[in-house]
Amino acid sequence: QVQLVESGGGLVQAGGSLRLSCAASGSIFSGNTMGWYRQAPGKQRELVASISSGGYIDYADSVKGRFTISRINAIKTMFLQMNSRKPEDNAVYYCNYGGWRGNWGQGTQVTVSS
């Protein structure tokens, strides 16, 4: 069983920065892909960024150049650095391990004030 706990969400002004963290525990295998997803009110959950164990990274077009995903396998932690935030980034952000059918964190709210 895998447990994922997000932290670092909150309120930030437009153009500001925020860093999310995801601490993993349980039967974690460094070979699996981890990712950040988000869900805005009334919208479907979408992939923000993902990172494989080998360091292959993929970003949604809407966040390229503004967000940076990283992971440290030794401490089972993943990060999402969010810069130049926009109001459309408002959402609940979820940590994921193993893809859509994998494990999910409880989510953390991120709000951008204009």
Short mmCIF file of C-alpha atoms in Angstrom, two decimals:
data_model
loop_
_atom_site.label_atom_id
_atom_site.label_comp_id
_atom_site.label_asym_id
_atom_site.label_seq_id
_atom_site.Cartn_x
_atom_site.Cartn_y
_atom_site.Cartn_z
CA GLN A 1 0.00 0.00 0.00
CA VAL A 2 1.19 3.48 -0.89
CA GLN A 3 0.45 6.68 0.99
CA LEU A 4 0.96 10.10 -0.54
CA VAL A 5 0.77 13.36 1.41
CA GLU A 6 0.85 16.74 -0.33
CA SER A 7 1.87 19.99 1.33
CA GLY A 8 2.69 23.55 0.35
CA GLY A 9 -0.61 24.71 -1.08
CA GLY A 10 -2.18 28.04 -0.24
CA LEU A 11 -2.86 31.51 -1.53
CA VAL A 12 -0.43 33.34 -3.77
CA GLN A 13 -0.68 36.52 -5.80
CA ALA A 14 -0.68 36.37 -9.59
CA GLY A 15 2.89 36.20 -10.81
CA GLY A 16 4.07 34.73 -7.54
CA SER A 17 5.69 31.40 -6.77
CA LEU A 18 4.78 28.37 -4.71
CA ARG A 19 6.32 24.95 -4.19
CA LEU A 20 4.33 21.80 -3.56
CA SER A 21 5.79 18.71 -1.94
CA CYS A 22 4.60 15.11 -1.99
CA ALA A 23 5.92 12.70 0.61
CA ALA A 24 5.45 9.04 -0.23
CA SER A 25 5.51 6.06 2.10
CA GLY A 26 4.70 2.39 1.94
CA SER A 27 5.51 0.03 -0.92
CA ILE A 28 7.21 2.59 -3.09
CA PHE A 29 9.32 1.44 -5.99
CA SER A 30 11.61 4.02 -7.47
CA GLY A 31 10.96 2.59 -10.91
CA ASN A 32 7.45 4.00 -11.16
CA THR A 33 6.43 7.29 -12.67
CA MET A 34 5.11 10.00 -10.36
CA GLY A 35 3.12 13.04 -11.31
CA TRP A 36 1.10 16.08 -10.35
CA TYR A 37 -2.49 16.46 -11.48
CA ARG A 38 -4.98 19.22 -10.83
CA GLN A 39 -8.72 19.65 -10.86
CA ALA A 40 -10.47 22.99 -11.07
CA PRO A 41 -14.15 23.40 -10.10
CA GLY A 42 -16.41 21.99 -12.78
CA LYS A 43 -13.52 20.57 -14.79
CA GLN A 44 -11.95 17.17 -15.22
CA ARG A 45 -8.75 16.24 -13.49
CA GLU A 46 -5.77 16.86 -15.76
CA LEU A 47 -2.10 16.01 -15.81
CA VAL A 48 0.18 18.91 -14.92
CA ALA A 49 3.56 17.20 -15.00
CA SER A 50 5.06 13.75 -14.66
CA ILE A 51 8.54 12.39 -14.00
CA SER A 52 9.83 8.88 -14.49
CA SER A 53 12.39 7.17 -12.33
CA GLY A 54 14.96 7.81 -15.02
CA GLY A 55 14.21 11.52 -15.06
CA TYR A 56 12.05 11.72 -18.19
CA ILE A 57 9.73 14.71 -17.70
CA ASP A 58 6.50 15.70 -19.39
CA TYR A 59 4.53 18.92 -18.89
CA ALA A 60 1.10 20.12 -19.89
CA ASP A 61 1.40 22.85 -22.50
CA SER A 62 -0.30 25.31 -20.17
CA VAL A 63 2.50 25.11 -17.60
CA LYS A 64 5.61 24.69 -19.76
CA GLY A 65 8.23 27.26 -18.87
CA ARG A 66 6.53 28.12 -15.58
CA PHE A 67 6.41 24.89 -13.56
CA THR A 68 9.24 22.51 -12.71
CA ILE A 69 8.79 18.96 -11.44
CA SER A 70 11.48 17.04 -9.59
CA ARG A 71 11.86 14.02 -7.37
CA ILE A 72 14.38 12.66 -4.88
CA ASN A 73 14.00 8.89 -4.79
CA ALA A 74 16.20 8.48 -1.71
CA ILE A 75 13.70 10.37 0.45
CA LYS A 76 10.60 9.35 -1.57
CA THR A 77 9.62 12.95 -2.20
CA MET A 78 8.43 14.81 -5.27
CA PHE A 79 8.18 18.54 -5.80
CA LEU A 80 6.40 20.97 -8.07
CA GLN A 81 7.87 24.46 -8.30
CA MET A 82 5.25 26.82 -9.67
CA ASN A 83 6.37 30.23 -10.91
CA SER A 84 4.54 33.02 -12.70
CA ARG A 85 1.25 31.73 -11.45
CA LYS A 86 -1.95 32.68 -13.22
CA PRO A 87 -5.58 32.70 -12.04
CA GLU A 88 -6.27 29.75 -14.33
CA ASP A 89 -3.89 27.71 -12.17
CA ASN A 90 -6.47 27.74 -9.38
CA ALA A 91 -7.23 24.12 -8.56
CA VAL A 92 -6.78 21.27 -6.16
CA TYR A 93 -3.42 19.67 -6.90
CA TYR A 94 -2.97 15.93 -6.44
CA CYS A 95 0.14 13.84 -6.13
CA ASN A 96 0.08 10.58 -8.07
CA TYR A 97 2.13 7.41 -8.06
CA GLY A 98 1.76 4.92 -10.86
CA GLY A 99 -0.57 6.70 -13.27
CA TRP A 100 -4.34 7.04 -13.45
CA ARG A 101 -4.93 3.62 -11.91
CA GLY A 102 -2.28 4.16 -9.29
CA ASN A 103 -2.30 5.90 -5.93
CA TRP A 104 -3.46 9.43 -5.13
CA GLY A 105 -2.87 11.91 -2.37
CA GLN A 106 -5.69 13.78 -0.68
CA GLY A 107 -5.01 16.96 -2.66
CA THR A 108 -3.97 20.47 -1.71
CA GLN A 109 -5.76 23.66 -2.71
CA VAL A 110 -3.82 26.29 -4.62
CA THR A 111 -5.41 29.68 -5.14
CA VAL A 112 -4.06 32.57 -7.18
CA SER A 113 -5.37 36.03 -6.39
CA SER A 114 -5.54 38.54 -9.22
#
